[in-house]
Structure formats: structure tokens, C-alpha cells
């Protein structure tokens, strides 16, 4: 049901962070050693990545208005996982191994897609978490960051023992699992933003009581005075 949405998002983000931590810090070494790029060219790649991430995030958010937020998150992550598998296959099984003209564009696009769904995840989390516990859920991001740093040690070990491409495959498997877990929210989260939220019924305005003349109010408060006013009115008519 709706209550499991925050837990699924957290577990999916944690798995994605664990997978990313295994490879993100070793991509510069991969480009320098396997693709034979100079340090200047490697830094140019990391200058281009943030711009690609911004463009991808804007595109994903606009498409989510029609396709749905969870649908676009899953599509972006699945595309990123497929691109990482493609990088691994090109490095292991094709004649394009170590070809920077093939590897660099795939890497930039893959990184942009994997990070483009973060704003949508935050919007879903804020929609389905009570205001009193939002800070608590946000604080759980520190666990993901710790896992991201901790998995780098495993990625370094696998890279030294089996090569960086092997760690890319393990990362793709972990992030693919996270993508499948996030896809379980497609039947739960409505496609249109805010469609499934419970709205409080509008408060009905209180009926206005017409004001009474001062003389009538005084007569109701003081019956004796009201009788005196009635006698005075009768004598005036006589």
C-alpha cells in the first residue's frame, strides 16, 4: 500500500548508492589506464557531466508530467544500467576496447540518466511522508552516503583483482536490482502528481445571522423595558 512507498524508495536509493560507490571513484583511473586519456581530458569529462545531468533532469521532469514520476525514474535508471552494461561489453568483447570516442559519451549519458530521477524521488517522498517525519527520512540519506563510501573499498578490491570492467558488471547488477525494486511502486503511485493524495474536506462557511435592531435587542434583554416601549408606542398612536 501507500505506507511502503518511503521504505521502497529508501531501499532502492541505498542499493543504487552502494552500486555507484563501487565504480564512481575508479572511472578516472579507467579512462587514464584503459582509454589512455591525459589528466586534462579526464577532467574535461567531469566538467561535461554536471551539464548533462542538468539537461537530463529537466527533460525527465517534463516527461514525468505525462508519463508519471515513477515511470520516468525507472526508465532513466534502466537506461543507465543498460549503458553501463554496454560499456562493459565494449571493453571485454569488442574491438572498441579502450576507445575513448565510444566510452566517454556512453559514460556521460549513463551518469546523467542515473542521477536525473533524484528530484522526482524527493517529490514522491514529500508527498507520502507526514510533515512530522520528513526530517527523519531526510536524515537517512547519511546512511546512503556512508554506504556509498564503504562500497568503494569493495570496488577497489575487485578492480585490482579482476579489473575495472568486472566491477562495472557488479555495479550494473546491483543497480538493476534497485531499479526493479523501484518499479514495484508503479501500481501504487498515481501517474498524475497529487492524484492519490488525501485532501481534507473544505470547511463550510458558518451561516451569517442577520443583525437585529438595537431596540429589538434591548427588548429581548430587558422584557420590562420592551413592555414600556410597547405602551409608549400605543399611546403615540392614540
PDB file of N, CA and C in Angstrom, residues 171-238:
ATOM      1  N   UNK A 171      28.311  -3.513 -10.466  1.00  0.00           N
ATOM      2  CA  UNK A 171      27.514  -2.295 -10.241  1.00  0.00           C
ATOM      3  C   UNK A 171      26.214  -2.334 -11.029  1.00  0.00           C
ATOM      4  N   UNK A 172      26.278  -2.761 -12.278  1.00  0.00           N
ATOM      5  CA  UNK A 172      25.072  -2.849 -13.099  1.00  0.00           C
ATOM      6  C   UNK A 172      24.068  -3.827 -12.502  1.00  0.00           C
ATOM      7  N   UNK A 173      24.549  -4.937 -11.950  1.00  0.00           N
ATOM      8  CA  UNK A 173      23.644  -5.914 -11.339  1.00  0.00           C
ATOM      9  C   UNK A 173      22.962  -5.331 -10.107  1.00  0.00           C
ATOM     10  N   UNK A 174      23.722  -4.634  -9.260  1.00  0.00           N
ATOM     11  CA  UNK A 174      23.135  -4.055  -8.046  1.00  0.00           C
ATOM     12  C   UNK A 174      22.141  -2.962  -8.399  1.00  0.00           C
ATOM     13  N   UNK A 175      22.502  -2.085  -9.326  1.00  0.00           N
ATOM     14  CA  UNK A 175      21.599  -1.005  -9.696  1.00  0.00           C
ATOM     15  C   UNK A 175      20.400  -1.514 -10.483  1.00  0.00           C
ATOM     16  N   UNK A 176      20.563  -2.596 -11.200  1.00  0.00           N
ATOM     17  CA  UNK A 176      19.410  -3.206 -11.849  1.00  0.00           C
ATOM     18  C   UNK A 176      18.413  -3.744 -10.839  1.00  0.00           C
ATOM     19  N   UNK A 177      18.919  -4.325  -9.749  1.00  0.00           N
ATOM     20  CA  UNK A 177      18.032  -4.780  -8.672  1.00  0.00           C
ATOM     21  C   UNK A 177      17.294  -3.615  -8.040  1.00  0.00           C
ATOM     22  N   UNK A 178      18.002  -2.505  -7.834  1.00  0.00           N
ATOM     23  CA  UNK A 178      17.352  -1.309  -7.276  1.00  0.00           C
ATOM     24  C   UNK A 178      16.274  -0.775  -8.206  1.00  0.00           C
ATOM     25  N   UNK A 179      16.506  -0.864  -9.510  1.00  0.00           N
ATOM     26  CA  UNK A 179      15.519  -0.392 -10.480  1.00  0.00           C
ATOM     27  C   UNK A 179      14.259  -1.255 -10.452  1.00  0.00           C
ATOM     28  N   UNK A 180      14.438  -2.564 -10.357  1.00  0.00           N
ATOM     29  CA  UNK A 180      13.280  -3.475 -10.266  1.00  0.00           C
ATOM     30  C   UNK A 180      12.496  -3.197  -8.985  1.00  0.00           C
ATOM     31  N   UNK A 181      13.197  -2.944  -7.894  1.00  0.00           N
ATOM     32  CA  UNK A 181      12.522  -2.637  -6.628  1.00  0.00           C
ATOM     33  C   UNK A 181      11.716  -1.344  -6.744  1.00  0.00           C
ATOM     34  N   UNK A 182      12.278  -0.346  -7.392  1.00  0.00           N
ATOM     35  CA  UNK A 182      11.543   0.909  -7.581  1.00  0.00           C
ATOM     36  C   UNK A 182      10.344   0.724  -8.504  1.00  0.00           C
ATOM     37  N   UNK A 183      10.454  -0.184  -9.452  1.00  0.00           N
ATOM     38  CA  UNK A 183       9.347  -0.414 -10.391  1.00  0.00           C
ATOM     39  C   UNK A 183       8.114  -0.979  -9.706  1.00  0.00           C
ATOM     40  N   UNK A 184       8.267  -1.568  -8.526  1.00  0.00           N
ATOM     41  CA  UNK A 184       7.100  -2.083  -7.804  1.00  0.00           C
ATOM     42  C   UNK A 184       6.172  -0.963  -7.341  1.00  0.00           C
ATOM     43  N   UNK A 185       6.622   0.270  -7.398  1.00  0.00           N
ATOM     44  CA  UNK A 185       5.781   1.396  -6.998  1.00  0.00           C
ATOM     45  C   UNK A 185       4.909   1.924  -8.135  1.00  0.00           C
ATOM     46  N   UNK A 186       5.088   1.408  -9.326  1.00  0.00           N
ATOM     47  CA  UNK A 186       4.294   1.911 -10.461  1.00  0.00           C
ATOM     48  C   UNK A 186       2.795   1.727 -10.234  1.00  0.00           C
ATOM     49  N   UNK A 187       2.312   0.580  -9.719  1.00  0.00           N
ATOM     50  CA  UNK A 187       0.853   0.473  -9.481  1.00  0.00           C
ATOM     51  C   UNK A 187       0.379   1.270  -8.266  1.00  0.00           C
ATOM     52  N   UNK A 188       1.302   1.733  -7.428  1.00  0.00           N
ATOM     53  CA  UNK A 188       0.908   2.382  -6.175  1.00  0.00           C
ATOM     54  C   UNK A 188       0.854   3.908  -6.321  1.00  0.00           C
ATOM     55  N   UNK A 189       1.872   4.477  -6.927  1.00  0.00           N
ATOM     56  CA  UNK A 189       1.935   5.933  -7.075  1.00  0.00           C
ATOM     57  C   UNK A 189       1.166   6.335  -8.323  1.00  0.00           C
ATOM     58  N   UNK A 190       0.190   7.233  -8.217  1.00  0.00           N
ATOM     59  CA  UNK A 190      -0.572   7.649  -9.399  1.00  0.00           C
ATOM     60  C   UNK A 190       0.315   8.325 -10.426  1.00  0.00           C
ATOM     61  N   UNK A 191      -0.097   8.219 -11.668  1.00  0.00           N
ATOM     62  CA  UNK A 191       0.687   8.822 -12.747  1.00  0.00           C
ATOM     63  C   UNK A 191       0.672  10.331 -12.662  1.00  0.00           C
ATOM     64  N   UNK A 192      -0.480  10.910 -12.335  1.00  0.00           N
ATOM     65  CA  UNK A 192      -0.578  12.361 -12.198  1.00  0.00           C
ATOM     66  C   UNK A 192      -0.190  12.755 -10.792  1.00  0.00           C
ATOM     67  N   UNK A 193       0.657  13.745 -10.666  1.00  0.00           N
ATOM     68  CA  UNK A 193       1.155  14.168  -9.364  1.00  0.00           C
ATOM     69  C   UNK A 193       0.023  14.716  -8.504  1.00  0.00           C
ATOM     70  N   UNK A 194      -0.102  14.218  -7.294  1.00  0.00           N
ATOM     71  CA  UNK A 194      -1.111  14.680  -6.356  1.00  0.00           C
ATOM     72  C   UNK A 194      -2.462  14.017  -6.515  1.00  0.00           C
ATOM     73  N   UNK A 195      -2.586  13.091  -7.492  1.00  0.00           N
ATOM     74  CA  UNK A 195      -3.903  12.487  -7.727  1.00  0.00           C
ATOM     75  C   UNK A 195      -4.315  11.550  -6.601  1.00  0.00           C
ATOM     76  N   UNK A 196      -3.356  10.904  -5.956  1.00  0.00           N
ATOM     77  CA  UNK A 196      -3.700   9.932  -4.926  1.00  0.00           C
ATOM     78  C   UNK A 196      -3.622  10.444  -3.514  1.00  0.00           C
ATOM     79  N   UNK A 197      -3.376  11.720  -3.351  1.00  0.00           N
ATOM     80  CA  UNK A 197      -3.256  12.264  -2.004  1.00  0.00           C
ATOM     81  C   UNK A 197      -4.622  12.499  -1.399  1.00  0.00           C
ATOM     82  N   UNK A 198      -4.735  12.260  -0.119  1.00  0.00           N
ATOM     83  CA  UNK A 198      -5.980  12.510   0.586  1.00  0.00           C
ATOM     84  C   UNK A 198      -6.096  13.989   0.909  1.00  0.00           C
ATOM     85  N   UNK A 199      -7.153  14.585   0.434  1.00  0.00           N
ATOM     86  CA  UNK A 199      -7.366  16.002   0.672  1.00  0.00           C
ATOM     87  C   UNK A 199      -8.399  16.196   1.773  1.00  0.00           C
ATOM     88  N   UNK A 200      -8.134  17.149   2.615  1.00  0.00           N
ATOM     89  CA  UNK A 200      -9.077  17.446   3.671  1.00  0.00           C
ATOM     90  C   UNK A 200     -10.302  18.130   3.079  1.00  0.00           C
ATOM     91  N   UNK A 201     -11.500  17.770   3.540  1.00  0.00           N
ATOM     92  CA  UNK A 201     -12.690  18.424   3.004  1.00  0.00           C
ATOM     93  C   UNK A 201     -12.688  19.909   3.331  1.00  0.00           C
ATOM     94  N   UNK A 202     -13.204  20.648   2.389  1.00  0.00           N
ATOM     95  CA  UNK A 202     -13.233  22.098   2.571  1.00  0.00           C
ATOM     96  C   UNK A 202     -14.171  22.476   3.718  1.00  0.00           C
ATOM     97  N   UNK A 203     -13.747  23.423   4.479  1.00  0.00           N
ATOM     98  CA  UNK A 203     -14.551  23.874   5.612  1.00  0.00           C
ATOM     99  C   UNK A 203     -15.735  24.698   5.111  1.00  0.00           C
ATOM    100  N   UNK A 204     -16.913  24.310   5.582  1.00  0.00           N
ATOM    101  CA  UNK A 204     -18.115  25.021   5.184  1.00  0.00           C
ATOM    102  C   UNK A 204     -18.214  26.334   5.958  1.00  0.00           C
ATOM    103  N   UNK A 205     -18.508  27.415   5.265  1.00  0.00           N
ATOM    104  CA  UNK A 205     -18.638  28.696   5.990  1.00  0.00           C
ATOM    105  C   UNK A 205     -19.855  28.689   6.908  1.00  0.00           C
ATOM    106  N   UNK A 206     -19.698  29.303   8.049  1.00  0.00           N
ATOM    107  CA  UNK A 206     -20.797  29.378   9.001  1.00  0.00           C
ATOM    108  C   UNK A 206     -21.869  30.330   8.491  1.00  0.00           C
ATOM    109  N   UNK A 207     -23.143  29.953   8.664  1.00  0.00           N
ATOM    110  CA  UNK A 207     -24.222  30.855   8.200  1.00  0.00           C
ATOM    111  C   UNK A 207     -24.208  32.157   8.992  1.00  0.00           C
ATOM    112  N   UNK A 208     -24.401  33.223   8.258  1.00  0.00           N
ATOM    113  CA  UNK A 208     -24.415  34.530   8.891  1.00  0.00           C
ATOM    114  C   UNK A 208     -25.784  34.813   9.503  1.00  0.00           C
ATOM    115  N   UNK A 209     -25.777  35.242  10.744  1.00  0.00           N
ATOM    116  CA  UNK A 209     -27.011  35.592  11.441  1.00  0.00           C
ATOM    117  C   UNK A 209     -27.306  37.058  11.167  1.00  0.00           C
ATOM    118  N   UNK A 210     -28.478  37.367  10.614  1.00  0.00           N
ATOM    119  CA  UNK A 210     -28.778  38.779  10.339  1.00  0.00           C
ATOM    120  C   UNK A 210     -28.809  39.589  11.628  1.00  0.00           C
ATOM    121  N   UNK A 211     -28.277  40.781  11.536  1.00  0.00           N
ATOM    122  CA  UNK A 211     -28.225  41.657  12.709  1.00  0.00           C
ATOM    123  C   UNK A 211     -29.621  42.185  13.036  1.00  0.00           C
ATOM    124  N   UNK A 212     -29.884  42.335  14.330  1.00  0.00           N
ATOM    125  CA  UNK A 212     -31.180  42.843  14.799  1.00  0.00           C
ATOM    126  C   UNK A 212     -31.048  44.310  15.173  1.00  0.00           C
ATOM    127  N   UNK A 213     -32.122  45.042  15.066  1.00  0.00           N
ATOM    128  CA  UNK A 213     -32.090  46.441  15.510  1.00  0.00           C
ATOM    129  C   UNK A 213     -31.785  46.528  16.999  1.00  0.00           C
ATOM    130  N   UNK A 214     -31.201  47.656  17.392  1.00  0.00           N
ATOM    131  CA  UNK A 214     -30.835  47.831  18.793  1.00  0.00           C
ATOM    132  C   UNK A 214     -32.046  47.783  19.709  1.00  0.00           C
ATOM    133  N   UNK A 215     -33.163  48.349  19.261  1.00  0.00           N
ATOM    134  CA  UNK A 215     -34.355  48.368  20.105  1.00  0.00           C
ATOM    135  C   UNK A 215     -34.873  46.963  20.368  1.00  0.00           C
ATOM    136  N   UNK A 216     -34.785  46.071  19.313  1.00  0.00           N
ATOM    137  CA  UNK A 216     -35.256  44.711  19.481  1.00  0.00           C
ATOM    138  C   UNK A 216     -34.328  43.935  20.418  1.00  0.00           C
ATOM    139  N   UNK A 217     -32.985  44.172  20.260  1.00  0.00           N
ATOM    140  CA  UNK A 217     -32.045  43.513  21.155  1.00  0.00           C
ATOM    141  C   UNK A 217     -32.295  43.919  22.599  1.00  0.00           C
ATOM    142  N   UNK A 218     -32.561  45.233  22.862  1.00  0.00           N
ATOM    143  CA  UNK A 218     -32.809  45.692  24.219  1.00  0.00           C
ATOM    144  C   UNK A 218     -34.084  45.095  24.790  1.00  0.00           C
ATOM    145  N   UNK A 219     -35.083  44.942  23.905  1.00  0.00           N
ATOM    146  CA  UNK A 219     -36.348  44.378  24.391  1.00  0.00           C
ATOM    147  C   UNK A 219     -36.203  42.913  24.765  1.00  0.00           C
ATOM    148  N   UNK A 220     -35.336  42.197  24.009  1.00  0.00           N
ATOM    149  CA  UNK A 220     -35.115  40.796  24.338  1.00  0.00           C
ATOM    150  C   UNK A 220     -34.334  40.643  25.629  1.00  0.00           C
ATOM    151  N   UNK A 221     -33.386  41.581  25.853  1.00  0.00           N
ATOM    152  CA  UNK A 221     -32.592  41.514  27.069  1.00  0.00           C
ATOM    153  C   UNK A 221     -33.361  41.997  28.284  1.00  0.00           C
ATOM    154  N   UNK A 222     -34.247  42.978  28.113  1.00  0.00           N
ATOM    155  CA  UNK A 222     -34.991  43.570  29.235  1.00  0.00           C
ATOM    156  C   UNK A 222     -36.469  43.565  28.882  1.00  0.00           C
ATOM    157  N   UNK A 223     -37.200  42.522  29.291  1.00  0.00           N
ATOM    158  CA  UNK A 223     -38.629  42.438  28.925  1.00  0.00           C
ATOM    159  C   UNK A 223     -39.433  43.624  29.458  1.00  0.00           C
ATOM    160  N   UNK A 224     -39.065  44.120  30.622  1.00  0.00           N
ATOM    161  CA  UNK A 224     -39.813  45.248  31.189  1.00  0.00           C
ATOM    162  C   UNK A 224     -39.674  46.479  30.326  1.00  0.00           C
ATOM    163  N   UNK A 225     -38.430  46.693  29.881  1.00  0.00           N
ATOM    164  CA  UNK A 225     -38.215  47.854  29.018  1.00  0.00           C
ATOM    165  C   UNK A 225     -38.964  47.674  27.715  1.00  0.00           C
ATOM    166  N   UNK A 226     -39.034  46.411  27.233  1.00  0.00           N
ATOM    167  CA  UNK A 226     -39.774  46.175  25.995  1.00  0.00           C
ATOM    168  C   UNK A 226     -41.239  46.485  26.161  1.00  0.00           C
ATOM    169  N   UNK A 227     -41.846  46.142  27.345  1.00  0.00           N
ATOM    170  CA  UNK A 227     -43.255  46.453  27.563  1.00  0.00           C
ATOM    171  C   UNK A 227     -43.470  47.956  27.634  1.00  0.00           C
ATOM    172  N   UNK A 228     -42.516  48.676  28.291  1.00  0.00           N
ATOM    173  CA  UNK A 228     -42.652  50.133  28.369  1.00  0.00           C
ATOM    174  C   UNK A 228     -42.597  50.765  26.990  1.00  0.00           C
ATOM    175  N   UNK A 229     -41.699  50.260  26.111  1.00  0.00           N
ATOM    176  CA  UNK A 229     -41.619  50.818  24.770  1.00  0.00           C
ATOM    177  C   UNK A 229     -42.880  50.530  23.976  1.00  0.00           C
ATOM    178  N   UNK A 230     -43.455  49.286  24.209  1.00  0.00           N
ATOM    179  CA  UNK A 230     -44.696  48.961  23.503  1.00  0.00           C
ATOM    180  C   UNK A 230     -45.839  49.850  23.958  1.00  0.00           C
ATOM    181  N   UNK A 231     -45.965  50.171  25.297  1.00  0.00           N
ATOM    182  CA  UNK A 231     -47.012  51.054  25.786  1.00  0.00           C
ATOM    183  C   UNK A 231     -46.828  52.458  25.247  1.00  0.00           C
ATOM    184  N   UNK A 232     -45.576  52.907  25.174  1.00  0.00           N
ATOM    185  CA  UNK A 232     -45.336  54.261  24.656  1.00  0.00           C
ATOM    186  C   UNK A 232     -45.717  54.337  23.201  1.00  0.00           C
ATOM    187  N   UNK A 233     -45.460  53.289  22.447  1.00  0.00           N
ATOM    188  CA  UNK A 233     -45.840  53.307  21.034  1.00  0.00           C
ATOM    189  C   UNK A 233     -47.335  53.299  20.851  1.00  0.00           C
ATOM    190  N   UNK A 234     -48.063  52.570  21.758  1.00  0.00           N
ATOM    191  CA  UNK A 234     -49.530  52.524  21.647  1.00  0.00           C
ATOM    192  C   UNK A 234     -50.116  53.876  21.958  1.00  0.00           C
ATOM    193  N   UNK A 235     -49.574  54.599  23.015  1.00  0.00           N
ATOM    194  CA  UNK A 235     -50.113  55.926  23.347  1.00  0.00           C
ATOM    195  C   UNK A 235     -49.859  56.918  22.246  1.00  0.00           C
ATOM    196  N   UNK A 236     -48.769  56.789  21.571  1.00  0.00           N
ATOM    197  CA  UNK A 236     -48.472  57.726  20.470  1.00  0.00           C
ATOM    198  C   UNK A 236     -49.450  57.560  19.335  1.00  0.00           C
ATOM    199  N   UNK A 237     -49.902  56.323  19.096  1.00  0.00           N
ATOM    200  CA  UNK A 237     -50.881  56.107  18.045  1.00  0.00           C
ATOM    201  C   UNK A 237     -52.245  56.637  18.427  1.00  0.00           C
ATOM    202  N   UNK A 238     -52.552  56.614  19.765  1.00  0.00           N
ATOM    203  CA  UNK A 238     -53.846  57.145  20.176  1.00  0.00           C
ATOM    204  C   UNK A 238     -53.882  58.660  19.993  1.00  0.00           C
TER     205      UNK A 238
END
